Backbone as a chain_set.jsonl record, in Angstrom:
{"seq": "MRHFMTTQTEIPDRSETVESSSRKTTALDWAVFGCLAAGGVGIVKAFEMESPSGVLLCLLGSVAAFGMVFYVHLRKP", "coords": {"N": [[83.542, 83.703, -1.555], [84.013, 83.621, 1.691], [83.5, 85.391, 4.844], [85.585, 86.082, 7.683], [84.724, 87.471, 10.881], [87.443, 87.996, 12.901], [87.836, 87.874, 17.073], [89.758, 89.693, 19.448], [90.664, 88.655, 22.533], [91.068, 88.728, 26.083], [94.412, 87.631, 27.381], [94.348, 85.434, 30.298], [96.204, 86.448, 33.123], [98.826, 84.481, 33.705], [99.945, 84.598, 35.844], [98.809, 84.448, 38.597], [97.531, 81.674, 37.706], [99.313, 79.917, 37.73], [100.0, 79.919, 40.707], [98.248, 78.862, 42.368], [98.242, 76.169, 41.226], [99.935, 74.854, 41.619], [100.018, 75.641, 44.764], [98.176, 73.77, 44.972], [98.678, 71.529, 44.316], [101.322, 70.768, 46.539], [99.542, 70.569, 48.736], [98.504, 67.888, 47.606], [100.389, 66.721, 47.831], [101.157, 66.609, 50.463], [98.897, 65.146, 51.662], [99.298, 63.027, 50.668], [102.137, 62.243, 50.999], [101.462, 61.727, 54.046], [99.297, 59.414, 53.846], [101.365, 57.896, 53.065], [102.982, 57.492, 55.206], [100.849, 57.228, 56.924], [100.509, 54.423, 56.059], [103.114, 52.727, 56.485], [103.254, 53.288, 59.328], [101.312, 51.281, 59.812], [102.092, 48.794, 59.228], [104.463, 48.689, 60.682], [103.17, 48.937, 63.118], [101.876, 45.706, 62.77], [103.808, 43.981, 63.098], [104.03, 44.116, 65.927], [101.935, 43.301, 67.242], [99.923, 41.102, 68.327], [98.068, 39.226, 68.331], [96.25, 37.025, 65.739], [94.332, 38.573, 63.721], [94.448, 41.266, 64.896], [96.69, 42.1, 63.214], [95.764, 41.248, 60.797], [94.433, 43.889, 60.195], [95.768, 45.626, 60.677], [97.581, 45.139, 58.708], [95.751, 45.277, 56.779], [94.657, 47.793, 56.434], [97.039, 49.425, 55.898], [97.648, 48.387, 53.588], [95.626, 50.259, 52.359], [95.78, 52.778, 52.655], [98.126, 52.368, 51.217], [97.21, 52.13, 48.592], [95.796, 54.289, 48.624], [97.598, 56.273, 47.564], [98.915, 55.023, 45.113], [96.573, 55.72, 43.64], [96.046, 58.487, 43.781], [97.649, 59.717, 42.409], [97.477, 58.513, 39.804], [95.409, 59.17, 39.339], [96.588, 61.895, 39.126], [97.265, 65.215, 36.672]], "CA": [[83.914, 83.89, -0.619], [83.321, 84.36, 3.243], [84.962, 87.085, 5.442], [85.119, 85.46, 9.216], [84.829, 88.476, 12.116], [88.079, 87.941, 14.538], [88.142, 89.273, 17.437], [91.165, 89.247, 20.187], [90.33, 88.384, 23.797], [92.217, 89.462, 26.492], [94.834, 86.342, 27.546], [94.754, 85.49, 32.101], [96.95, 86.342, 34.118], [99.235, 83.289, 34.025], [100.89, 83.849, 37.829], [97.726, 83.217, 39.585], [96.917, 80.185, 37.813], [100.769, 78.863, 38.51], [100.849, 80.177, 42.008], [96.702, 78.245, 42.821], [98.28, 75.399, 40.909], [101.329, 74.828, 43.003], [99.077, 75.629, 46.032], [97.099, 72.424, 45.107], [100.35, 70.198, 44.005], [101.475, 70.862, 47.941], [98.301, 69.924, 49.549], [98.382, 67.369, 46.993], [101.66, 65.716, 47.838], [101.148, 66.22, 51.722], [98.299, 64.237, 52.004], [100.164, 61.59, 49.581], [103.14, 61.497, 52.211], [100.12, 61.294, 55.061], [99.206, 58.363, 53.571], [103.075, 56.357, 53.356], [103.481, 57.462, 56.297], [100.107, 55.971, 58.152], [101.111, 52.79, 55.886], [104.207, 52.397, 56.963], [103.077, 52.795, 60.645], [100.587, 50.121, 59.702], [103.032, 47.71, 58.916], [105.296, 49.126, 61.914], [102.657, 48.284, 64.379], [101.638, 44.701, 62.556], [105.046, 43.634, 63.632], [103.834, 44.408, 67.167], [100.537, 43.096, 67.679], [99.943, 39.431, 69.305], [96.339, 38.595, 67.947], [96.158, 37.586, 64.135], [93.063, 39.417, 63.875], [95.216, 42.714, 64.923], [98.085, 41.822, 62.42], [95.264, 41.053, 59.676], [93.899, 44.963, 60.444], [96.784, 46.394, 60.134], [98.407, 44.869, 56.583], [94.492, 45.53, 55.398], [94.904, 49.64, 56.622], [98.355, 49.611, 54.967], [97.065, 48.41, 51.524], [94.211, 50.675, 51.57], [96.784, 54.061, 52.74], [99.101, 52.788, 49.941], [96.451, 52.171, 47.591], [95.22, 55.491, 47.911], [98.637, 56.671, 47.327], [98.85, 54.927, 43.624], [94.938, 55.975, 43.123], [95.734, 59.835, 43.994], [99.207, 59.324, 41.113], [97.086, 57.744, 38.592], [94.387, 60.24, 38.895], [97.103, 63.618, 38.602], [97.565, 65.275, 35.383]], "C": [[83.586, 84.614, 0.944], [84.438, 85.052, 4.404], [83.962, 86.167, 6.717], [85.379, 87.512, 10.0], [86.171, 87.653, 12.983], [87.751, 88.587, 15.423], [89.551, 88.748, 18.998], [90.708, 89.39, 21.649], [91.576, 88.771, 24.689], [92.641, 87.256, 27.524], [94.806, 86.934, 29.422], [95.842, 86.065, 32.019], [97.468, 85.029, 34.169], [100.507, 82.758, 35.253], [99.967, 83.404, 38.41], [97.468, 82.104, 39.038], [98.105, 79.018, 38.467], [100.605, 78.82, 39.665], [99.53, 79.466, 42.448], [97.333, 77.177, 42.437], [99.094, 74.786, 42.073], [100.886, 74.746, 44.48], [98.586, 74.188, 46.425], [98.144, 70.962, 45.347], [101.176, 70.307, 45.34], [100.476, 70.549, 48.511], [98.251, 68.284, 49.295], [99.264, 65.893, 47.745], [102.193, 65.557, 48.953], [100.059, 65.445, 52.443], [99.016, 62.489, 50.841], [101.244, 61.109, 50.512], [102.515, 61.384, 53.332], [99.964, 59.744, 55.383], [99.878, 56.816, 53.604], [102.815, 56.653, 54.598], [102.425, 56.781, 56.999], [100.061, 54.352, 56.972], [101.945, 51.995, 56.796], [104.155, 51.952, 59.106], [102.267, 52.008, 60.892], [101.589, 49.074, 60.045], [103.935, 47.657, 60.689], [104.314, 48.144, 63.733], [102.034, 46.332, 64.27], [102.334, 43.968, 62.563], [104.865, 43.233, 65.174], [102.431, 44.133, 67.913], [100.497, 41.439, 68.216], [98.862, 38.59, 68.505], [96.786, 38.628, 65.909], [95.142, 38.268, 63.203], [93.421, 40.732, 63.285], [96.008, 42.874, 63.565], [97.08, 41.996, 61.2], [94.823, 42.871, 59.419], [94.894, 45.674, 59.848], [97.321, 46.712, 59.051], [97.42, 45.389, 56.197], [94.608, 47.518, 55.413], [96.395, 50.009, 55.614], [98.566, 49.883, 53.767], [96.551, 48.981, 51.516], [95.159, 52.279, 51.732], [97.716, 53.391, 51.291], [98.539, 52.435, 48.739], [95.886, 53.393, 46.948], [96.473, 56.219, 47.256], [98.725, 56.13, 45.786], [96.958, 55.372, 42.965], [94.838, 57.278, 42.799], [96.762, 60.567, 42.562], [98.64, 59.035, 40.007], [96.477, 58.951, 38.292], [95.349, 61.942, 38.469], [97.05, 63.489, 37.427], [98.733, 65.087, 35.038]], "O": [[83.105, 85.711, 1.229], [85.652, 85.112, 4.602], [82.795, 85.799, 6.849], [86.071, 88.429, 9.556], [85.854, 86.704, 13.699], [87.354, 89.736, 15.225], [89.988, 87.631, 19.277], [90.315, 90.53, 21.896], [92.709, 89.045, 24.293], [91.946, 86.33, 27.943], [95.045, 88.059, 29.862], [96.457, 86.218, 30.964], [96.69, 84.217, 34.669], [101.254, 81.821, 35.531], [99.937, 82.242, 38.816], [97.094, 81.26, 39.851], [98.041, 78.001, 39.158], [100.959, 77.748, 40.157], [99.817, 79.401, 43.643], [97.265, 76.504, 43.465], [98.76, 74.366, 43.181], [101.33, 73.912, 45.269], [98.547, 73.607, 47.51], [98.263, 69.984, 46.086], [102.153, 69.599, 45.094], [100.962, 69.683, 49.239], [98.059, 67.468, 50.197], [98.969, 64.732, 48.027], [103.198, 64.868, 49.127], [100.19, 65.109, 53.62], [98.917, 61.275, 50.665], [101.371, 59.926, 50.83], [103.225, 60.632, 53.999], [100.23, 59.061, 56.373], [99.568, 55.649, 53.844], [102.243, 55.721, 55.162], [102.75, 55.814, 57.688], [99.506, 53.323, 57.358], [101.697, 51.048, 57.543], [104.618, 51.062, 59.819], [102.142, 51.719, 62.082], [101.755, 48.631, 61.181], [103.923, 46.766, 61.538], [104.579, 47.394, 64.672], [101.799, 45.69, 65.293], [101.937, 42.912, 62.069], [105.413, 42.238, 65.648], [102.004, 44.673, 68.934], [101.579, 40.881, 68.394], [98.971, 37.411, 68.167], [97.251, 39.48, 65.152], [95.316, 38.411, 61.993], [93.166, 41.267, 62.206], [95.834, 43.901, 62.91], [97.426, 42.901, 60.44], [94.928, 43.168, 58.229], [94.882, 46.218, 58.744], [97.551, 47.784, 58.491], [97.61, 46.125, 55.23], [94.62, 48.254, 54.426], [96.484, 50.871, 54.74], [99.123, 50.746, 53.088], [96.219, 49.006, 50.331], [95.137, 52.937, 50.692], [97.879, 54.166, 50.348], [99.286, 52.399, 47.761], [95.599, 53.686, 45.788], [96.173, 56.833, 46.232], [98.557, 57.095, 45.04], [96.504, 55.171, 41.839], [94.04, 57.663, 41.944], [96.572, 61.622, 41.957], [99.317, 59.299, 39.014], [96.766, 59.686, 37.348], [94.913, 62.849, 37.76], [96.886, 62.426, 36.829], [99.041, 65.137, 33.847]]}, "num_chains": 1, "name": "protein.A"}
């Protein structure tokens, strides 16, 4: 019969971990909000453009901004 030696390790203070992760989440949420706002502004500006290339660039920028939001939320644990 084998006997294994067990040792106790210190449990880290969870309040520091929770506090730092909440700050990261808040920063990530602000970044997502900024991308959503940029996408919305791009769509509004596309209505004001006179040239088709301007409309295309505005809508392409909006798709990229909204795509970034989806990418960030899919990678978020």
